[in-house]
XYZ file of C-alpha atoms in Angstrom:
241
model
C -74.580 -25.318 63.340
C -71.033 -24.469 64.531
C -70.778 -21.975 67.376
C -68.545 -19.672 65.311
C -71.061 -19.517 62.529
C -73.990 -18.995 64.908
C -72.157 -16.115 66.564
C -71.467 -14.512 63.159
C -75.111 -14.657 62.286
C -76.435 -13.300 65.541
C -73.758 -10.730 66.304
C -75.439 -7.899 64.286
C -78.612 -8.462 66.365
C -76.993 -8.218 69.750
C -76.846 -5.067 71.843
C -73.846 -2.862 71.065
C -71.311 -1.612 73.604
C -72.543 -4.057 76.242
C -71.089 -6.999 78.217
C -73.265 -9.620 76.528
C -73.028 -13.112 77.964
C -75.980 -15.271 76.968
C -78.105 -15.289 73.872
C -81.453 -17.003 73.220
C -83.364 -17.036 69.916
C -87.143 -16.788 69.546
C -89.404 -16.979 66.542
C -93.128 -16.992 65.800
C -94.777 -19.076 63.102
C -97.844 -18.141 61.039
C -97.546 -14.393 61.509
C -99.753 -12.121 59.387
C -98.133 -10.445 56.317
C -98.391 -7.076 58.059
C -96.616 -8.447 61.166
C -97.757 -9.099 64.692
C -99.981 -6.478 66.556
C -98.528 -7.625 69.867
C -96.040 -9.984 71.492
C -95.639 -11.082 75.099
C -92.281 -12.182 76.544
C -92.459 -14.169 79.831
C -89.578 -13.820 82.366
C -89.013 -15.412 85.719
C -86.859 -13.764 88.379
C -87.829 -16.136 91.138
C -84.220 -17.170 91.916
C -82.552 -13.937 90.826
C -80.471 -12.099 93.481
C -81.885 -8.631 94.362
C -78.771 -6.779 93.119
C -77.928 -4.260 90.412
C -76.115 -5.557 87.441
C -77.908 -8.030 85.253
C -80.345 -7.342 82.424
C -82.706 -10.007 81.092
C -83.972 -8.752 77.680
C -85.744 -9.645 74.464
C -85.409 -7.944 71.106
C -88.004 -7.155 68.385
C -87.994 -5.824 64.850
C -90.805 -4.041 62.960
C -91.874 -4.416 59.389
C -90.720 -1.750 56.880
C -88.265 -0.001 59.049
C -84.614 -0.378 60.091
C -83.599 -0.522 63.765
C -84.543 -2.717 66.631
C -86.503 -2.605 69.878
C -85.513 -4.023 73.283
C -87.492 -4.776 76.417
C -86.591 -6.526 79.619
C -86.188 -6.589 83.399
C -83.333 -5.698 85.748
C -83.240 -6.687 89.451
C -82.733 -4.012 92.074
C -81.844 -3.939 95.774
C -84.799 -4.071 98.142
C -86.106 -0.691 99.411
C -87.489 -0.642 102.971
C -87.716 -4.420 102.909
C -89.691 -4.470 99.633
C -88.302 -6.056 96.489
C -87.844 -3.686 93.551
C -87.658 -4.379 89.775
C -86.599 -2.047 86.914
C -88.337 -2.555 83.569
C -87.099 -1.107 80.240
C -88.397 -0.475 76.744
C -86.167 0.924 73.987
C -86.576 1.836 70.355
C -83.459 2.070 68.207
C -85.538 2.953 65.152
C -84.519 6.295 63.597
C -87.149 9.122 63.884
C -88.893 7.332 66.849
C -90.701 9.874 69.126
C -92.466 9.818 72.439
C -94.490 12.053 74.705
C -94.692 9.450 77.483
C -93.522 10.695 80.874
C -91.551 7.382 81.342
C -89.543 8.015 78.188
C -86.696 10.195 76.915
C -85.276 10.861 73.502
C -82.305 8.797 72.325
C -81.293 5.173 72.769
C -78.862 3.983 75.483
C -75.926 3.956 73.033
C -76.271 7.603 72.273
C -77.999 7.291 68.900
C -81.482 7.955 67.620
C -84.477 6.321 69.290
C -86.439 6.400 72.568
C -85.623 5.045 76.036
C -88.377 4.206 78.479
C -88.109 2.792 82.047
C -89.996 2.366 85.287
C -89.215 1.037 88.799
C -91.839 -0.841 90.674
C -92.124 -2.922 93.828
C -93.199 -6.577 93.364
C -92.325 -10.087 94.195
C -89.577 -11.794 92.203
C -92.094 -14.135 90.625
C -93.146 -14.794 87.078
C -93.679 -11.737 84.905
C -94.319 -11.006 81.290
C -93.653 -7.901 79.203
C -96.351 -7.201 76.657
C -95.451 -4.955 73.631
C -98.601 -4.043 71.708
C -99.744 -1.701 69.074
C -101.744 1.111 70.805
C -102.778 3.055 67.702
C -101.299 3.669 64.235
C -97.540 3.297 64.613
C -97.497 3.871 68.379
C -96.422 0.932 70.535
C -96.602 0.496 74.287
C -94.901 -1.764 76.840
C -96.533 -3.171 79.931
C -95.223 -5.449 82.701
C -97.739 -8.086 83.788
C -97.397 -9.897 87.141
C -98.499 -13.416 86.193
C -99.478 -14.275 89.756
C -101.701 -11.215 90.476
C -102.440 -9.910 86.953
C -101.196 -6.500 88.141
C -100.120 -4.357 85.144
C -97.361 -1.716 85.188
C -96.938 0.749 82.337
C -93.291 0.848 81.096
C -93.534 3.378 78.251
C -94.615 4.008 74.694
C -93.106 5.365 71.470
C -94.323 6.250 68.017
C -92.440 4.854 65.013
C -92.230 6.527 61.486
C -95.268 6.461 59.213
C -95.473 3.269 57.220
C -93.977 1.056 59.958
C -95.657 -2.348 60.123
C -96.116 -4.905 62.859
C -93.596 -7.002 64.742
C -91.597 -9.477 62.678
C -91.374 -13.215 63.418
C -87.933 -13.650 64.942
C -85.206 -12.011 66.960
C -82.750 -12.636 69.816
C -82.920 -12.266 73.596
C -79.915 -11.907 75.777
C -78.484 -11.621 79.325
C -75.918 -8.930 79.995
C -73.949 -7.791 82.972
C -73.937 -4.077 82.338
C -71.455 -2.877 85.062
C -68.829 -4.484 82.847
C -69.699 -2.364 79.798
C -66.574 -0.365 80.457
C -63.185 -1.256 81.846
C -61.305 -4.513 82.096
C -62.685 -7.455 84.003
C -61.941 -11.063 84.838
C -64.528 -13.636 83.779
C -64.043 -15.548 87.007
C -65.271 -12.448 88.955
C -68.760 -12.552 87.364
C -71.401 -12.490 90.098
C -73.905 -15.382 90.233
C -77.438 -14.964 88.866
C -80.348 -17.057 87.746
C -83.245 -16.132 85.488
C -85.676 -17.714 83.000
C -87.062 -16.823 79.559
C -90.501 -18.086 78.636
C -91.825 -18.988 75.206
C -93.140 -15.798 73.475
C -96.927 -15.402 72.978
C -99.296 -13.259 70.881
C -103.059 -12.845 70.492
C -102.807 -13.872 66.842
C -104.779 -17.115 66.853
C -102.634 -19.350 64.621
C -99.224 -17.941 65.562
C -97.037 -20.203 67.672
C -93.992 -19.102 69.647
C -90.729 -21.066 69.623
C -87.777 -20.524 71.980
C -84.295 -21.947 71.453
C -81.928 -23.190 74.120
C -79.679 -20.470 75.552
C -76.070 -20.246 74.452
C -72.971 -18.298 75.382
C -71.356 -15.539 73.369
C -68.954 -12.706 73.845
C -65.638 -12.562 75.676
C -66.251 -15.109 78.477
C -67.479 -18.168 76.646
C -66.796 -21.314 78.725
C -65.571 -19.357 81.688
C -68.614 -18.218 83.662
C -70.248 -21.366 84.895
C -73.079 -21.157 82.347
C -75.943 -23.721 82.762
C -79.057 -24.016 80.486
C -82.014 -25.973 81.876
C -85.111 -26.411 79.675
C -88.676 -27.143 80.614
C -91.815 -27.173 78.444
C -92.527 -23.463 79.073
C -89.212 -21.807 79.710
C -85.423 -21.891 79.568
C -83.687 -21.313 82.919
C -80.234 -19.752 82.847
C -77.540 -19.862 85.524
C -74.316 -17.914 85.081
C -71.540 -16.481 87.289
C -70.099 -17.429 90.692
C -71.135 -16.942 94.348
């Protein structure tokens, strides 16, 4: 598929008003007609600089409702010598609500939805974010440290009545959010490295598939992008030291 056609197809799925750089597609085969009751997105920040700026995220849709959800991880500077990570969970679905103490009304772009976030101290090792149905149309996000099995609650939201499970495909991305406003030179993009793992679910016959990563946005071909694939993940390098 030509890059121009691919970008035209994925553009409506990408985050709005952001400095998007890298996209990565996922899909899940053999999902139930009602949708998935849960999905887990592995991430690795092992080689990621401990600095503010980058967001490694995955997107989800839900059956029978418009709008999208996002979840992901952002590196943070160390505090008192301890590494810090910022985790996010968003709903852009109209009429979403939440009583979770980690969440506030509204999506990051100023529209309807719910925004949830938590900071936690932990090694920059392999993590996963689990998004699962808690009850009815309420969904919750949890970060799981894959080395220690430690679980960190990110947030939860309730979607409108009649909303189904998670659909079988969407798009992940890497953005550099300090560039969401203003004018910038692509050659000034800071270096980072991160990895996306193949999505998983508890549904027995469902199988996750992850594409190679690809560039999109205003800096295609100008930010030192490198995509390295292994059996379990896609590693992304972008920017300059």
